[in-house]
Amino acid sequence: MKILVAEDDQLTRQGLIDIFEDEGYETIAAANGKEALARFVEYEPDVVCLDIMMPDISGYDVCREIRRTHEAVPILFISAKSEEIDKVLGLEMGADDYIVKPFGVKEVVARIRALTRRQAHTQKSTDKRFTIGDLEVIPDELRAHRGKTVIELSLRDVSILRLLAENKGKVLDRDTLFDVCWGLNYMPNSRTLDQHISQLRKRIENDPKHPAIITTVHNAGYRYEG
Amino acid sequence: MKKRLILILGLIVLLPMSVLIGFGIMLAQQEKERAQARYERVLAGRLSDINGGIVRLIESRERELLRALALPTFEPEQIRSRVRESRLLRQLFVIAPDGTLIHPREDAILTGEERAFLGRTASLWESGESFWSPEEVATANPKIGLKRNAPLSNSYGWHTWFWGEGLRLIFWTHLPSGHIVGAEVERAAMLADIIGQLPADDFTGSPLPEGRITLMDAQNHPLYLWGSYVPDKSVNPTVTQQLPAPFSAWSLHYFAPLEGMTHGLGRSAIFNISSGLAALALCLATLAIYFYRESSRDMHEAARRVTFVNQVSHELKTPLTNIRMYAELLEKRIPENDSRTHNYVEILVSETQRLSRLITNVLTFASHRRGKLKHHPQPARVDVVVASVIASFSPALESMGISVSVEGCADRHVLLDVDVLEQILGNLINNVEKYARGATTLCIKQHQSVDTTTMTLSDNGIGIPATQRKTIFHPFVRLSNKLTDGVSGTGIGLTIARQLATLHGGTLEFVPTEAGATFELTLNTPEANA
């Protein structure tokens, strides 16, 4: 899933890109409104994240232009403008959500996941549900259910769980996991994978210290025993 | 604000201006009336002068007539000769001391003029009353008639009556012989003499404005008029002067143009008053403009300051976002067993949140000053917001040794502006963090009724001095130096918290307690499903 990040502040833009890539999105960067429109036409992203105050063309105008041709693509405004009128104007322009700076990573993640769910719902995705251990994973919802308990997942979490579930009993080495779940362009870092698995276990395992769904195979990789 | 200022300045200028204009109009009116009265007096004086000339003329003519009436004999031919000699005499008559008319006698041979005279004066002969002076009348016995009294010698008088062409004049005198000799005076000759006393045909050289003077007879017909001014027929004369006897039936009318009323007399006064008022009005207007400009400049200055603060606050948001975002991203990449680094990053995040609250407070305060503060309730749970705020303060409070406890239940789905509640609680807990020196506990009690959520936040710190409790909600008020030593703050946290509580239909009050500080917050939180 591709997300366009249009933000004139380079550090903020890069930080947002890191957040979204950690979540498992493919990102497209734009440093101004003009570039944002060009990238949108070129890559047709699934979600757009827009700053309002950008050089050349404002986020409002970019939003209006996108809405002329694409009614359904989710648009999230991220802006320092916190006045009520700014929010109202942004939503009137056709944005789906509005985040005021300074924001927390969790807030951005929660909002983007919500937009992704909405997008999957409107596109009637055929990404089927699957089970892994006692979890039922619903990719379109970015959620897993254990009985009545709902567990929030990222795109990458779903991708890792799906890969493990599809290769039940097999050991998946780090390269395979990186290639499939992070993409071929990702520069592997062993700690990145371990930390991600560790964080994921905290959320999906009944006992993270004695994992039952994602088990570690020393010097080889990870495996879903089934 | 600007409209109200314009209105106030307008009133400050318009009210005194209205009073001054009213006063000026009244003064001008009075001055005009005074000028008119002066003008009329001048005109009346002018007519009085003319009248004086006529009086002197009549006296002169009386002397002339007395000489003409001093007949040596009463022979008809001599009398007729005297009539012919005098331009003033039209006809003479003689009454014997016994009251008998001895000339012209009806039974004598009379000229046509004499007969006509008898015809004109027939009514006069029935009573001799007309030929007695006022002194003689006063001594007369009305029962026996005047004829039986001896007349006062050399007395004379006028008798007037109306016949034919109008006023007829008879001048009479009592001779020492007891005879009464009288003459019908030539009216045209007297009129010509009177006209001769009147001013020239125009007002050249006169201090008076161009007007018209008219000599009117008893029937109000003009006998003579002069002056080029033609008054309207409906206009009454400005001044009227009755002529002296025997022409009392005649009068002089002076018509003057209205604009002449104030010419040279009231106009200068009105001009002076108007100039004074205009100068005063100009001063007031100048003052109002001056104050308006000064005030506008102050307001613009204040607006610029607010805009500057807004811009700075917005500019601060971007680096603050980056610090917080990268701190949180960093936190995710720190090994779990590196608790010290985790702690450092938590402090970073916590401090960015504190800075964020500060900026939000400044912006909220600015919005409130501009009257743009609004709230937007959405379905939400109070307890969730409370937990979230406490979580954000946990690292700081824990490091200070303050334990937080939450009592009561507030889990209803209500209409709540989450941002507003977060900001209120954030400001209150921030005060505990900064000011509640020595505090070890912070207890939050929450309770919900049908439409209201009530929360009390109590700490066991040093509390707030009784003398300062009334002012803690005022903007820019901070507690004593002792309390705030080493603690930074803007002094707007509680102000904003109360403003936001009011905005949410509630209140925020300080509750006096024996120890520590307690604040009670109530919010209007109707059921979300209602």
Short mmCIF file of N, CA, C and O in Angstrom, two decimals, chain B residues 80 90-95 99-126 131 161 163 168 170 182-184:
data_model
loop_
_atom_site.label_atom_id
_atom_site.label_comp_id
_atom_site.label_asym_id
_atom_site.label_seq_id
_atom_site.Cartn_x
_atom_site.Cartn_y
_atom_site.Cartn_z
N ARG B 80 -66.12 135.26 1.68
CA ARG B 80 -65.82 134.58 0.41
C ARG B 80 -64.43 135.01 -0.11
O ARG B 80 -63.68 134.19 -0.67
N ARG B 90 -61.38 125.83 2.16
CA ARG B 90 -62.33 125.41 1.13
C ARG B 90 -63.64 126.15 1.32
O ARG B 90 -64.30 126.52 0.37
N GLN B 91 -64.02 126.26 2.60
CA GLN B 91 -65.26 126.99 2.91
C GLN B 91 -65.17 127.47 4.35
O GLN B 91 -64.59 126.79 5.20
N LEU B 92 -65.72 128.68 4.58
CA LEU B 92 -65.74 129.23 5.93
C LEU B 92 -67.16 129.18 6.49
O LEU B 92 -68.13 129.24 5.73
N PHE B 93 -67.28 129.12 7.78
CA PHE B 93 -68.61 129.25 8.39
C PHE B 93 -68.46 130.04 9.70
O PHE B 93 -67.38 130.05 10.33
N VAL B 94 -69.55 130.67 10.08
CA VAL B 94 -69.56 131.50 11.30
C VAL B 94 -70.80 131.13 12.11
O VAL B 94 -71.89 131.02 11.57
N ILE B 95 -70.58 130.90 13.38
CA ILE B 95 -71.70 130.58 14.28
C ILE B 95 -71.77 131.69 15.33
O ILE B 95 -70.75 132.03 15.95
N GLY B 99 -75.33 130.26 19.00
CA GLY B 99 -75.32 128.96 18.33
C GLY B 99 -75.96 128.98 16.96
O GLY B 99 -76.07 127.95 16.31
N THR B 100 -76.34 130.16 16.51
CA THR B 100 -77.00 130.24 15.21
C THR B 100 -75.95 130.34 14.12
O THR B 100 -74.97 131.09 14.25
N LEU B 101 -76.12 129.53 13.09
CA LEU B 101 -75.21 129.59 11.95
C LEU B 101 -75.55 130.85 11.16
O LEU B 101 -76.62 130.96 10.57
N ILE B 102 -74.61 131.79 11.15
CA ILE B 102 -74.91 133.04 10.45
C ILE B 102 -74.25 133.08 9.08
O ILE B 102 -74.53 133.95 8.27
N HIS B 103 -73.34 132.18 8.82
CA HIS B 103 -72.79 132.04 7.46
C HIS B 103 -72.27 130.64 7.32
O HIS B 103 -71.56 130.16 8.23
N PRO B 104 -72.59 130.11 6.22
CA PRO B 104 -73.59 130.49 5.19
C PRO B 104 -74.98 130.12 5.69
O PRO B 104 -75.17 129.01 6.20
N ARG B 105 -75.89 131.05 5.59
CA ARG B 105 -77.27 130.84 6.05
C ARG B 105 -78.08 130.25 4.90
O ARG B 105 -77.94 130.67 3.76
N GLU B 106 -78.91 129.36 5.30
CA GLU B 106 -79.70 128.67 4.27
C GLU B 106 -80.66 129.60 3.56
O GLU B 106 -80.97 129.41 2.37
N ASP B 107 -81.12 130.61 4.30
CA ASP B 107 -82.11 131.51 3.69
C ASP B 107 -81.45 132.63 2.91
O ASP B 107 -82.13 133.47 2.32
N ALA B 108 -80.11 132.71 2.93
CA ALA B 108 -79.44 133.76 2.17
C ALA B 108 -79.15 133.27 0.76
O ALA B 108 -79.33 132.09 0.45
N ILE B 109 -78.64 134.22 -0.03
CA ILE B 109 -78.27 133.84 -1.40
C ILE B 109 -76.86 133.24 -1.32
O ILE B 109 -75.91 133.91 -0.93
N LEU B 110 -76.76 131.99 -1.64
CA LEU B 110 -75.49 131.27 -1.47
C LEU B 110 -74.91 130.84 -2.81
O LEU B 110 -75.65 130.65 -3.78
N THR B 111 -73.60 130.69 -2.79
CA THR B 111 -72.95 130.14 -3.99
C THR B 111 -73.17 128.62 -4.00
O THR B 111 -73.58 128.03 -2.99
N GLY B 112 -72.88 128.08 -5.14
CA GLY B 112 -73.03 126.60 -5.25
C GLY B 112 -72.14 125.87 -4.26
O GLY B 112 -72.53 124.87 -3.66
N GLU B 113 -70.94 126.39 -4.12
CA GLU B 113 -70.00 125.74 -3.20
C GLU B 113 -70.52 125.80 -1.78
O GLU B 113 -70.41 124.85 -1.00
N GLU B 114 -71.12 126.96 -1.42
CA GLU B 114 -71.65 127.13 -0.07
C GLU B 114 -72.82 126.18 0.17
O GLU B 114 -72.96 125.61 1.25
N ARG B 115 -73.64 126.02 -0.81
CA ARG B 115 -74.78 125.10 -0.66
C ARG B 115 -74.25 123.66 -0.50
O ARG B 115 -74.75 122.89 0.32
N ALA B 116 -73.26 123.40 -1.34
CA ALA B 116 -72.70 122.04 -1.22
C ALA B 116 -72.11 121.82 0.17
O ALA B 116 -72.22 120.75 0.76
N PHE B 117 -71.46 122.84 0.68
CA PHE B 117 -70.87 122.76 2.01
C PHE B 117 -71.94 122.46 3.06
O PHE B 117 -71.76 121.60 3.93
N LEU B 118 -73.09 123.20 2.93
CA LEU B 118 -74.18 122.96 3.87
C LEU B 118 -74.67 121.52 3.77
O LEU B 118 -75.01 120.88 4.78
N GLY B 119 -74.70 121.05 2.55
CA GLY B 119 -75.13 119.66 2.36
C GLY B 119 -74.19 118.68 3.03
O GLY B 119 -74.60 117.71 3.66
N ARG B 120 -72.91 118.93 2.89
CA ARG B 120 -71.91 118.02 3.45
C ARG B 120 -71.92 118.05 4.98
O ARG B 120 -71.63 117.05 5.63
N THR B 121 -72.26 119.26 5.51
CA THR B 121 -72.09 119.43 6.94
C THR B 121 -73.41 119.51 7.70
O THR B 121 -73.43 119.92 8.87
N ALA B 122 -74.49 119.12 7.06
CA ALA B 122 -75.81 119.25 7.67
C ALA B 122 -75.86 118.64 9.06
O ALA B 122 -76.44 119.21 10.00
N SER B 123 -75.23 117.50 9.19
CA SER B 123 -75.30 116.82 10.48
C SER B 123 -74.58 117.58 11.59
O SER B 123 -74.86 117.41 12.76
N LEU B 124 -73.61 118.41 11.18
CA LEU B 124 -72.84 119.13 12.19
C LEU B 124 -73.66 120.19 12.90
O LEU B 124 -73.44 120.47 14.07
N TRP B 125 -74.58 120.78 12.18
CA TRP B 125 -75.30 121.93 12.73
C TRP B 125 -76.36 121.51 13.74
O TRP B 125 -76.90 122.34 14.43
N GLU B 126 -76.67 120.29 13.79
CA GLU B 126 -77.67 119.84 14.75
C GLU B 126 -77.11 119.91 16.17
O GLU B 126 -77.81 119.93 17.14
N PHE B 131 -67.60 121.87 18.24
CA PHE B 131 -66.79 123.09 18.23
C PHE B 131 -66.48 123.60 19.62
O PHE B 131 -66.45 124.81 19.88
N TRP B 161 -64.77 114.41 10.04
CA TRP B 161 -65.83 113.47 9.71
C TRP B 161 -65.59 112.90 8.34
O TRP B 161 -64.73 113.37 7.60
N TRP B 163 -66.98 111.85 4.73
CA TRP B 163 -68.06 112.13 3.78
C TRP B 163 -67.46 112.08 2.39
O TRP B 163 -66.39 112.61 2.13
N ARG B 168 -62.81 114.45 6.10
CA ARG B 168 -63.04 115.89 5.93
C ARG B 168 -62.57 116.57 7.21
O ARG B 168 -62.72 116.02 8.31
N ILE B 170 -62.41 120.10 9.60
CA ILE B 170 -62.89 121.44 9.94
C ILE B 170 -62.02 121.97 11.07
O ILE B 170 -61.81 121.28 12.08
N GLY B 182 -65.25 128.86 11.72
CA GLY B 182 -64.63 127.60 11.32
C GLY B 182 -64.41 127.54 9.82
O GLY B 182 -64.97 128.32 9.08
N ALA B 183 -63.58 126.61 9.44
CA ALA B 183 -63.31 126.45 8.01
C ALA B 183 -63.14 124.97 7.68
O ALA B 183 -62.56 124.20 8.45
N GLU B 184 -63.75 124.67 6.55
CA GLU B 184 -63.45 123.32 6.03
C GLU B 184 -62.11 123.42 5.32
O GLU B 184 -61.96 124.22 4.40
#
